[in-house]
Amino acid sequence: MFPWLAFGHMIPYLELAKLIAQKGHKISFISTPRNTDRLPKLHPSISPLITFVKLSLPQVENLPKDAEATTDVPYDKVQYLKQAYDSLKEPLSKFLESCDDLDCVLFDFAPYWLPDIATSLGIPNVIFSIFTAAALSCVKPASAVDDRSKPEDFTFPPKWVTFPTNVTLRLFEVLRIFDQSLDPNVVSDFYRLQEGMKGCDMIAVRSCMKFEPEWLHLLEEIHGKPVIPVGVLATTEYDTGEENQTWRSMKDWLDKKKKGSVVYIAFGSEAKPSQVELTEIALGLELSGLPFIWVLRKHRGSVDTESIELPEGFEKRTRAQGLVCTSWAPQLKILAHDSVGGFLTHSGWSSVVEALQHARALILLTFLADQGINARVLEEKKMGYSIPRNEKSGYFTRDSVAESLRLVMEMEEGKVYRDKAKEMRPLFADKDQQDKYVEKLLDHLKSHGRIKKIKR
């Protein structure tokens, strides 16, 4: 397994690795030294079956020293992390050549060059995407002509989508993608995905048939190769018995709150609001009057000089209303607590899965990448409510934040979102169903014409 250098990618890859290891298979999990050291500890029952292969990340110009994951760098520096990642091509090739009993390689969107290497070595390869099938369907397949060129063109479903849908990016989301000034030496994400899906033997997707059947069928149709849902891969952690002081104080605070009354706010490891956005979110929270826990990242890595700050006096004024945590926080434990009723989220797929496995209602505020597509899917299925924003600038107000939070958390109008979260919990938390998806993946790997039999 060779995931991209973001914890939102590495963690789902590790979840799949653990589920495959539970079936008795051996996995080589390839990443960098610092990243593997920061991954959750494995249960002793499967740790002998998962080997962490540590490839040192080459230093490239403009990439801060010791930066090995997206969480270590400002957003505009992620492109140089991709450049360094591409430099792993040679050491990865040597590792693959040295493996005598390798049955298959699962790779992420970023190493678009890996299918050619694997094919030359006679190793079957599968692109395993942590993005939804809906998000993948927005990327041009090899068989299609894509005449989209202007930002406005991307606010409509592409021509190869054969069914009516409102799932598409909004203009401000497209503009944020277009505004990325890529170094000419760095390959775009769209090209990486196009090449990866074109060159692979199979496409595995972090999704399930009951959630997005139309998109999974479309993917298979437009790419002409097997598309295998592997389940939603709800995050699990091996409980070592240690309890973090941060969690103890949060739990004491949550224990005193009414069931379902607290809104949890977090925007993942990559999304970082602007100062204007942060101010409106904070004042909106205050206006809502709702109790809250906010995990706030003021910096992305040690070289991020653009610090964002809460409005003056905010923490003092809201001391009785909420908690602000600017360090690591145990998201799974927070979401699992009965006092938490809703989640203000960036719509990252991992966060969505973690919220729905605990039946938490979703309030959506997108920032980058595939988050806009995820939000539209959730809106279309009445599983999430997006804070109203200006279509071009993405600007939103404190009033819209407050009103959206109250609607989803308390009002009759928002009951549909609370009920839908409860309705979807069995789908997102069903371990037996997840196990069946992994079995089906392994069956496909064994039976597919170009895939060798996996040895137990």
Short mmCIF file of C-alpha atoms in Angstrom, two decimals:
data_model
loop_
_atom_site.label_atom_id
_atom_site.label_comp_id
_atom_site.label_asym_id
_atom_site.label_seq_id
_atom_site.Cartn_x
_atom_site.Cartn_y
_atom_site.Cartn_z
CA MET A 1 0.00 0.00 0.00
CA PHE A 2 1.32 3.40 -1.02
CA PRO A 3 -0.90 6.29 0.20
CA TRP A 4 -0.46 10.02 -0.39
CA LEU A 5 1.28 11.98 2.39
CA ALA A 6 -1.85 13.28 4.12
CA PHE A 7 -3.32 11.77 7.26
CA GLY A 8 -6.76 11.94 5.65
CA HIS A 9 -5.34 9.43 3.15
CA MET A 10 -2.95 7.41 5.33
CA ILE A 11 -5.57 6.66 8.02
CA PRO A 12 -8.16 5.12 5.60
CA TYR A 13 -5.33 3.14 3.97
CA LEU A 14 -4.33 1.87 7.40
CA GLU A 15 -7.96 0.97 8.20
CA LEU A 16 -8.14 -1.13 5.02
CA ALA A 17 -4.74 -2.65 5.82
CA LYS A 18 -5.98 -3.69 9.26
CA LEU A 19 -9.14 -5.28 7.83
CA ILE A 20 -7.13 -7.20 5.20
CA ALA A 21 -4.60 -8.30 7.84
CA GLN A 22 -7.47 -9.66 9.95
CA LYS A 23 -8.09 -12.07 7.05
CA GLY A 24 -4.54 -13.41 7.42
CA HIS A 25 -2.81 -11.47 4.63
CA LYS A 26 0.50 -9.63 4.90
CA ILE A 27 0.79 -5.96 4.01
CA SER A 28 3.74 -3.68 3.34
CA PHE A 29 2.58 -0.16 4.22
CA ILE A 30 4.89 2.32 2.48
CA SER A 31 5.37 5.87 3.70
CA THR A 32 8.02 8.15 5.20
CA PRO A 33 9.68 7.66 8.61
CA ARG A 34 8.01 10.56 10.41
CA ASN A 35 4.58 9.71 9.06
CA THR A 36 4.69 6.05 10.04
CA ASP A 37 5.81 7.05 13.53
CA ARG A 38 2.74 9.30 13.86
CA LEU A 39 0.18 6.69 12.78
CA PRO A 40 -2.08 5.04 15.40
CA LYS A 41 -0.66 1.99 17.15
CA LEU A 42 -1.73 -1.42 15.83
CA HIS A 43 -3.41 -4.11 17.88
CA PRO A 44 -0.91 -6.85 18.80
CA SER A 45 -3.05 -9.44 16.98
CA ILE A 46 -2.39 -7.86 13.55
CA SER A 47 0.86 -5.95 14.03
CA PRO A 48 3.00 -8.93 12.84
CA LEU A 49 1.12 -8.86 9.50
CA ILE A 50 1.62 -5.15 8.71
CA THR A 51 5.18 -4.04 7.98
CA PHE A 52 5.89 -0.33 7.76
CA VAL A 53 8.33 0.35 4.93
CA LYS A 54 10.00 3.71 5.53
CA LEU A 55 11.24 5.59 2.47
CA SER A 56 13.13 8.80 3.24
CA LEU A 57 11.59 11.81 1.55
CA PRO A 58 14.12 13.67 -0.62
CA GLN A 59 14.66 17.34 0.11
CA VAL A 60 13.35 19.67 -2.60
CA GLU A 61 13.54 23.41 -2.92
CA ASN A 62 10.76 25.35 -1.14
CA LEU A 63 9.77 22.39 1.05
CA PRO A 64 10.43 23.01 4.76
CA LYS A 65 12.82 20.64 6.51
CA ASP A 66 11.13 17.67 8.25
CA ALA A 67 7.87 18.31 6.38
CA GLU A 68 6.52 14.88 5.46
CA ALA A 69 2.73 15.38 5.48
CA THR A 70 0.26 18.04 4.36
CA THR A 71 -0.36 18.94 7.99
CA ASP A 72 3.28 20.09 8.24
CA VAL A 73 3.08 22.78 5.56
CA PRO A 74 0.95 25.77 4.49
CA TYR A 75 -1.45 25.02 1.66
CA ASP A 76 0.68 26.73 -0.99
CA LYS A 77 3.63 24.46 -0.09
CA VAL A 78 1.73 21.18 -0.62
CA GLN A 79 2.76 21.24 -4.29
CA TYR A 80 6.41 20.87 -3.21
CA LEU A 81 5.47 17.94 -1.02
CA LYS A 82 4.07 16.33 -4.20
CA GLN A 83 7.32 17.09 -5.98
CA ALA A 84 9.26 15.34 -3.20
CA TYR A 85 6.77 12.45 -3.28
CA ASP A 86 7.41 12.01 -7.01
CA SER A 87 11.10 11.64 -6.15
CA LEU A 88 10.20 8.42 -4.31
CA LYS A 89 9.71 6.77 -7.72
CA GLU A 90 13.21 5.26 -7.81
CA PRO A 91 13.38 3.92 -4.22
CA LEU A 92 9.83 2.54 -4.55
CA SER A 93 10.78 0.80 -7.81
CA LYS A 94 13.77 -0.82 -6.10
CA PHE A 95 11.58 -1.97 -3.22
CA LEU A 96 9.02 -3.52 -5.58
CA GLU A 97 11.79 -5.24 -7.54
CA SER A 98 13.13 -6.75 -4.30
CA CYS A 99 9.79 -8.34 -3.32
CA ASP A 100 9.55 -11.98 -4.43
CA ASP A 101 6.03 -12.69 -3.16
CA LEU A 102 4.19 -9.48 -4.03
CA ASP A 103 0.61 -10.08 -5.18
CA CYS A 104 -0.74 -6.58 -5.68
CA VAL A 105 0.00 -2.87 -5.20
CA LEU A 106 -2.69 -0.47 -3.95
CA PHE A 107 -1.80 3.13 -4.67
CA ASP A 108 -3.28 6.59 -4.16
CA PHE A 109 -4.11 9.38 -6.63
CA ALA A 110 -0.69 11.04 -6.40
CA PRO A 111 1.79 8.48 -7.87
CA TYR A 112 0.46 8.62 -11.43
CA TRP A 113 3.72 6.98 -12.52
CA LEU A 114 3.24 3.79 -10.48
CA PRO A 115 1.02 1.75 -12.90
CA ASP A 116 3.79 1.76 -15.52
CA ILE A 117 6.35 0.54 -12.98
CA ALA A 118 4.06 -2.19 -11.65
CA THR A 119 3.08 -3.34 -15.13
CA SER A 120 6.74 -3.55 -16.20
CA LEU A 121 7.40 -5.78 -13.18
CA GLY A 122 4.31 -7.92 -13.81
CA ILE A 123 2.63 -6.74 -10.59
CA PRO A 124 -1.14 -6.12 -10.67
CA ASN A 125 -2.03 -2.65 -9.44
CA VAL A 126 -5.18 -1.08 -8.02
CA ILE A 127 -5.80 2.62 -7.51
CA PHE A 128 -7.49 2.88 -4.12
CA SER A 129 -9.23 6.24 -3.83
CA ILE A 130 -10.24 7.71 -0.50
CA PHE A 131 -12.47 10.10 -2.51
CA THR A 132 -16.11 9.21 -3.17
CA ALA A 133 -17.20 7.81 -6.52
CA ALA A 134 -19.06 11.09 -7.14
CA ALA A 135 -15.81 13.04 -6.76
CA LEU A 136 -13.91 10.62 -9.02
CA SER A 137 -16.62 10.92 -11.66
CA CYS A 138 -15.79 14.62 -12.08
CA VAL A 139 -12.36 13.69 -13.47
CA LYS A 140 -12.17 13.11 -17.22
CA PRO A 141 -11.99 9.42 -18.20
CA ALA A 142 -9.70 8.35 -21.04
CA SER A 143 -12.70 7.59 -23.25
CA ALA A 144 -14.27 11.07 -23.04
CA VAL A 145 -13.68 14.49 -24.56
CA ASP A 146 -13.57 17.26 -21.98
CA ASP A 147 -14.20 20.74 -23.37
CA ARG A 148 -14.46 22.45 -19.98
CA SER A 149 -12.03 25.36 -19.85
CA LYS A 150 -13.57 28.28 -17.93
CA PRO A 151 -14.32 28.10 -14.18
CA GLU A 152 -18.05 28.45 -14.92
CA ASP A 153 -17.93 25.23 -16.99
CA PHE A 154 -17.15 23.25 -13.84
CA THR A 155 -20.32 24.37 -12.07
CA PHE A 156 -22.31 21.91 -14.21
CA PRO A 157 -22.05 18.11 -14.22
CA PRO A 158 -19.65 16.87 -16.94
CA LYS A 159 -21.13 15.47 -20.16
CA TRP A 160 -20.37 11.84 -19.24
CA VAL A 161 -22.73 11.96 -16.23
CA THR A 162 -25.80 10.20 -17.62
CA PHE A 163 -28.40 10.91 -14.90
CA PRO A 164 -29.91 14.11 -13.46
CA THR A 165 -27.98 15.45 -10.46
CA ASN A 166 -27.16 18.65 -8.60
CA VAL A 167 -23.78 17.28 -7.55
CA THR A 168 -21.25 19.77 -8.89
CA LEU A 169 -18.89 22.43 -7.63
CA ARG A 170 -20.08 25.95 -6.83
CA LEU A 171 -18.27 28.83 -8.51
CA PHE A 172 -16.27 29.92 -5.46
CA GLU A 173 -15.07 26.31 -4.99
CA VAL A 174 -13.94 26.13 -8.62
CA LEU A 175 -12.19 29.49 -8.37
CA ARG A 176 -10.25 28.33 -5.32
CA ILE A 177 -9.03 25.31 -7.28
CA PHE A 178 -8.18 27.44 -10.34
CA ASP A 179 -6.41 30.01 -8.15
CA GLN A 180 -3.74 27.49 -7.14
CA SER A 181 -0.53 28.77 -8.75
CA LEU A 182 1.26 25.52 -9.51
CA ASP A 183 4.99 25.43 -10.07
CA PRO A 184 5.52 24.24 -13.70
CA ASN A 185 7.59 21.34 -12.31
CA VAL A 186 4.62 20.00 -10.32
CA VAL A 187 1.94 17.80 -11.92
CA SER A 188 -1.70 18.75 -11.26
CA ASP A 189 -4.04 16.59 -9.19
CA PHE A 190 -6.45 16.19 -12.13
CA TYR A 191 -3.69 14.77 -14.32
CA ARG A 192 -2.52 12.44 -11.53
CA LEU A 193 -6.02 11.02 -11.11
CA GLN A 194 -6.61 10.71 -14.87
CA GLU A 195 -3.37 8.80 -15.40
CA GLY A 196 -3.81 6.62 -12.32
CA MET A 197 -7.30 5.51 -13.29
CA LYS A 198 -6.25 5.02 -16.92
CA GLY A 199 -3.22 2.86 -16.10
CA CYS A 200 -4.51 0.73 -13.22
CA ASP A 201 -6.03 -2.76 -13.43
CA MET A 202 -8.88 -1.97 -11.03
CA ILE A 203 -10.38 1.00 -9.17
CA ALA A 204 -11.16 0.57 -5.48
CA VAL A 205 -13.29 3.28 -3.85
CA ARG A 206 -13.87 4.17 -0.21
CA SER A 207 -17.62 3.95 -0.51
CA CYS A 208 -20.51 1.49 -0.54
CA MET A 209 -23.24 0.54 -2.96
CA LYS A 210 -26.07 1.61 -0.64
CA PHE A 211 -24.65 5.13 -0.42
CA GLU A 212 -23.90 6.07 -4.05
CA PRO A 213 -24.86 3.22 -6.42
CA GLU A 214 -25.41 5.52 -9.42
CA TRP A 215 -21.90 7.01 -9.16
CA LEU A 216 -20.19 3.64 -8.69
CA HIS A 217 -21.97 2.23 -11.75
CA LEU A 218 -21.05 5.35 -13.76
CA LEU A 219 -17.37 5.02 -12.83
CA GLU A 220 -17.28 1.42 -14.07
CA GLU A 221 -19.08 2.38 -17.27
CA ILE A 222 -16.81 5.30 -18.21
CA HIS A 223 -13.53 3.57 -17.32
CA GLY A 224 -14.36 0.10 -18.64
CA LYS A 225 -12.69 -1.72 -15.76
CA PRO A 226 -13.81 -3.15 -12.41
CA VAL A 227 -14.79 -0.57 -9.78
CA ILE A 228 -14.87 -2.11 -6.31
CA PRO A 229 -16.37 -0.32 -3.29
CA VAL A 230 -14.38 -1.27 -0.18
CA GLY A 231 -16.82 0.15 2.39
CA VAL A 232 -16.65 3.48 4.22
CA LEU A 233 -13.75 2.35 6.46
CA ALA A 234 -14.94 3.95 9.67
CA THR A 235 -11.91 4.92 11.73
CA THR A 236 -11.04 2.65 14.64
CA GLU A 237 -8.34 3.10 17.25
CA TYR A 238 -6.55 0.55 19.38
CA ASP A 239 -7.26 1.54 22.98
CA THR A 240 -3.96 1.44 24.88
CA GLY A 241 -5.66 2.31 28.16
CA GLU A 242 -4.01 5.72 28.30
CA GLU A 243 -6.26 8.75 28.66
CA ASN A 244 -5.03 12.10 27.41
CA GLN A 245 -5.41 15.09 29.77
CA THR A 246 -7.05 17.09 26.96
CA TRP A 247 -9.74 14.44 26.61
CA ARG A 248 -10.27 14.16 30.37
CA SER A 249 -11.04 17.88 30.67
CA MET A 250 -13.26 17.79 27.56
CA LYS A 251 -15.15 14.75 28.85
CA ASP A 252 -15.74 16.40 32.23
CA TRP A 253 -17.19 19.42 30.40
CA LEU A 254 -19.31 17.30 28.03
CA ASP A 255 -20.67 15.16 30.87
CA LYS A 256 -22.41 18.25 32.26
CA LYS A 257 -24.18 19.12 29.02
CA LYS A 258 -27.63 18.07 27.81
CA LYS A 259 -27.76 15.11 25.40
CA GLY A 260 -27.40 16.20 21.76
CA SER A 261 -26.97 19.88 22.64
CA VAL A 262 -23.28 20.47 21.79
CA VAL A 263 -21.97 21.37 18.34
CA TYR A 264 -18.47 20.16 17.49
CA ILE A 265 -16.40 22.26 15.07
CA ALA A 266 -13.31 21.01 13.21
CA PHE A 267 -12.00 21.46 9.68
CA GLY A 268 -9.54 18.58 9.34
CA SER A 269 -5.77 18.62 8.93
CA GLU A 270 -5.64 20.62 5.67
CA ALA A 271 -8.44 23.21 5.62
CA LYS A 272 -7.59 26.51 7.27
CA PRO A 273 -10.08 29.41 7.30
CA SER A 274 -8.94 32.90 6.33
CA GLN A 275 -8.92 35.52 9.07
CA VAL A 276 -12.22 36.94 7.78
CA GLU A 277 -13.79 33.47 7.71
CA LEU A 278 -12.50 32.65 11.18
CA THR A 279 -13.97 35.86 12.60
CA GLU A 280 -17.40 35.17 11.10
CA ILE A 281 -17.39 31.55 12.32
CA ALA A 282 -16.45 32.64 15.85
CA LEU A 283 -19.02 35.44 16.09
CA GLY A 284 -21.64 33.16 14.53
CA LEU A 285 -20.98 30.55 17.19
CA GLU A 286 -21.32 33.16 19.87
CA LEU A 287 -24.57 34.46 18.34
CA SER A 288 -26.05 30.95 18.14
CA GLY A 289 -25.88 30.54 21.90
CA LEU A 290 -25.20 26.83 21.41
CA PRO A 291 -22.63 25.03 23.57
CA PHE A 292 -19.62 24.09 21.45
CA ILE A 293 -16.23 22.41 21.26
CA TRP A 294 -13.99 23.93 18.60
CA VAL A 295 -10.74 22.30 17.52
CA LEU A 296 -8.96 25.22 15.88
CA ARG A 297 -5.74 25.00 13.90
CA LYS A 298 -4.11 28.43 13.81
CA HIS A 299 -1.07 27.23 11.84
CA ARG A 300 -0.26 24.59 9.23
CA GLY A 301 3.23 23.47 10.18
CA SER A 302 6.05 25.38 11.85
CA VAL A 303 6.75 27.60 8.81
CA ASP A 304 3.17 28.89 8.49
CA THR A 305 3.57 32.59 9.27
CA GLU A 306 -0.05 33.54 8.51
CA SER A 307 -1.51 32.94 11.95
CA ILE A 308 -5.27 33.35 12.36
CA GLU A 309 -6.64 34.74 15.61
CA LEU A 310 -9.99 34.65 17.36
CA PRO A 311 -11.83 37.96 17.77
CA GLU A 312 -10.70 39.98 20.76
CA GLY A 313 -12.46 38.88 23.92
CA PHE A 314 -14.17 35.89 22.23
CA GLU A 315 -12.83 33.19 24.56
CA LYS A 316 -13.57 35.29 27.65
CA ARG A 317 -17.13 36.05 26.53
CA THR A 318 -17.86 32.39 25.59
CA ARG A 319 -16.11 30.76 28.54
CA ALA A 320 -19.39 29.38 29.86
CA GLN A 321 -20.65 28.50 26.37
CA GLY A 322 -17.80 26.52 24.82
CA LEU A 323 -14.26 25.20 24.64
CA VAL A 324 -11.58 26.12 22.10
CA CYS A 325 -8.75 23.60 21.65
CA THR A 326 -5.72 24.69 19.59
CA SER A 327 -3.80 21.42 19.97
CA TRP A 328 -4.55 17.83 18.99
CA ALA A 329 -7.97 16.59 20.11
CA PRO A 330 -9.52 13.08 20.08
CA GLN A 331 -12.17 13.60 17.39
CA LEU A 332 -13.58 10.07 17.57
CA LYS A 333 -14.12 10.29 21.32
CA ILE A 334 -15.71 13.73 21.05
CA LEU A 335 -18.13 12.62 18.32
CA ALA A 336 -19.02 9.48 20.28
CA HIS A 337 -20.09 11.45 23.37
CA ASP A 338 -23.87 11.64 23.85
CA SER A 339 -23.82 15.39 24.50
CA VAL A 340 -22.64 16.09 20.93
CA GLY A 341 -25.54 16.53 18.50
CA GLY A 342 -24.02 18.22 15.47
CA PHE A 343 -20.78 18.69 13.57
CA LEU A 344 -19.74 21.85 11.71
CA THR A 345 -17.34 20.31 9.21
CA HIS A 346 -15.39 21.08 6.02
CA SER A 347 -17.05 18.02 4.39
CA GLY A 348 -13.85 15.97 4.24
CA TRP A 349 -14.94 12.37 3.63
CA SER A 350 -13.17 10.95 6.71
CA SER A 351 -14.84 13.49 8.97
CA VAL A 352 -18.24 12.80 7.38
CA VAL A 353 -17.83 9.05 7.93
CA GLU A 354 -16.76 9.56 11.56
CA ALA A 355 -19.76 11.84 12.21
CA LEU A 356 -22.35 9.56 10.61
CA GLN A 357 -21.10 6.45 12.39
CA HIS A 358 -22.19 8.30 15.55
CA ALA A 359 -25.39 9.78 14.02
CA ARG A 360 -24.25 13.42 14.29
CA ALA A 361 -26.13 15.96 12.18
CA LEU A 362 -23.95 17.78 9.63
CA ILE A 363 -23.51 21.52 9.05
CA LEU A 364 -21.25 22.01 6.02
CA LEU A 365 -18.63 24.67 5.26
CA THR A 366 -16.33 23.70 2.39
CA PHE A 367 -12.81 25.02 1.77
CA LEU A 368 -10.93 23.05 -0.91
CA ALA A 369 -10.43 19.99 -3.16
CA ASP A 370 -13.25 17.39 -3.20
CA GLN A 371 -15.14 18.94 -0.28
CA GLY A 372 -17.61 20.77 -2.53
CA ILE A 373 -18.61 17.55 -4.29
CA ASN A 374 -19.02 15.77 -0.95
CA ALA A 375 -21.21 18.61 0.30
CA ARG A 376 -23.48 18.45 -2.78
CA VAL A 377 -23.90 14.68 -2.37
CA LEU A 378 -24.85 15.18 1.28
CA GLU A 379 -27.22 18.04 0.40
CA GLU A 380 -28.89 15.98 -2.34
CA LYS A 381 -29.48 13.12 0.09
CA LYS A 382 -30.67 15.49 2.89
CA MET A 383 -27.74 14.34 5.01
CA GLY A 384 -26.17 17.78 5.50
CA TYR A 385 -26.99 21.49 5.40
CA SER A 386 -24.56 23.97 3.85
CA ILE A 387 -24.11 27.43 5.36
CA PRO A 388 -25.39 29.96 2.76
CA ARG A 389 -22.54 31.76 0.94
CA ASN A 390 -21.87 34.17 -1.90
CA GLU A 391 -21.62 32.05 -5.05
CA LYS A 392 -18.53 33.80 -6.41
CA SER A 393 -16.51 34.82 -3.36
CA GLY A 394 -17.66 32.13 -0.94
CA TYR A 395 -18.22 34.84 1.67
CA PHE A 396 -20.59 34.02 4.54
CA THR A 397 -21.77 36.01 7.55
CA ARG A 398 -21.88 35.41 11.29
CA ASP A 399 -25.68 35.56 11.04
CA SER A 400 -25.76 32.75 8.44
CA VAL A 401 -23.47 30.67 10.68
CA ALA A 402 -25.69 31.20 13.72
CA GLU A 403 -28.92 30.56 11.81
CA SER A 404 -27.55 27.40 10.15
CA LEU A 405 -26.36 25.98 13.46
CA ARG A 406 -29.67 26.62 15.19
CA LEU A 407 -31.62 25.23 12.22
CA VAL A 408 -29.77 21.91 12.19
CA MET A 409 -29.36 21.55 15.95
CA GLU A 410 -32.72 22.76 17.26
CA MET A 411 -35.36 23.88 14.79
CA GLU A 412 -38.21 21.82 13.34
CA GLU A 413 -37.01 22.74 9.83
CA GLY A 414 -33.71 20.99 10.53
CA LYS A 415 -35.25 17.81 11.95
CA VAL A 416 -34.79 16.15 8.54
CA TYR A 417 -30.99 16.39 8.98
CA ARG A 418 -31.06 15.07 12.54
CA ASP A 419 -33.31 12.20 11.53
CA LYS A 420 -31.24 11.41 8.43
CA ALA A 421 -28.07 11.16 10.53
CA LYS A 422 -29.77 8.59 12.76
CA GLU A 423 -31.12 6.74 9.73
CA MET A 424 -27.65 6.53 8.15
CA ARG A 425 -25.85 5.33 11.28
CA PRO A 426 -26.35 1.59 10.58
CA LEU A 427 -24.87 2.03 7.10
CA PHE A 428 -21.77 3.86 8.35
CA ALA A 429 -21.21 1.83 11.52
CA ASP A 430 -22.08 -1.71 10.33
CA LYS A 431 -18.95 -3.79 10.92
CA ASP A 432 -20.45 -6.92 9.34
CA GLN A 433 -21.25 -5.04 6.13
CA GLN A 434 -17.75 -3.54 6.11
CA ASP A 435 -16.29 -7.02 6.48
CA LYS A 436 -18.28 -8.23 3.47
CA TYR A 437 -16.89 -5.41 1.33
CA VAL A 438 -13.33 -6.40 2.23
CA GLU A 439 -14.12 -10.04 1.38
CA LYS A 440 -15.49 -8.93 -2.00
CA LEU A 441 -12.34 -6.89 -2.65
CA LEU A 442 -10.15 -9.90 -1.89
CA ASP A 443 -12.34 -12.12 -4.06
CA HIS A 444 -11.92 -9.69 -6.97
CA LEU A 445 -8.17 -9.62 -6.49
CA LYS A 446 -8.10 -13.42 -6.61
CA SER A 447 -10.47 -13.92 -9.54
CA HIS A 448 -9.66 -10.97 -11.83
CA GLY A 449 -7.82 -12.21 -14.90
CA ARG A 450 -4.65 -10.17 -14.31
CA ILE A 451 -4.58 -10.66 -10.54
CA LYS A 452 -2.67 -13.62 -9.11
CA LYS A 453 -4.10 -15.74 -6.33
CA ILE A 454 -3.39 -14.10 -2.99
CA LYS A 455 -1.56 -16.51 -0.70
CA ARG A 456 -2.64 -16.94 2.90
#
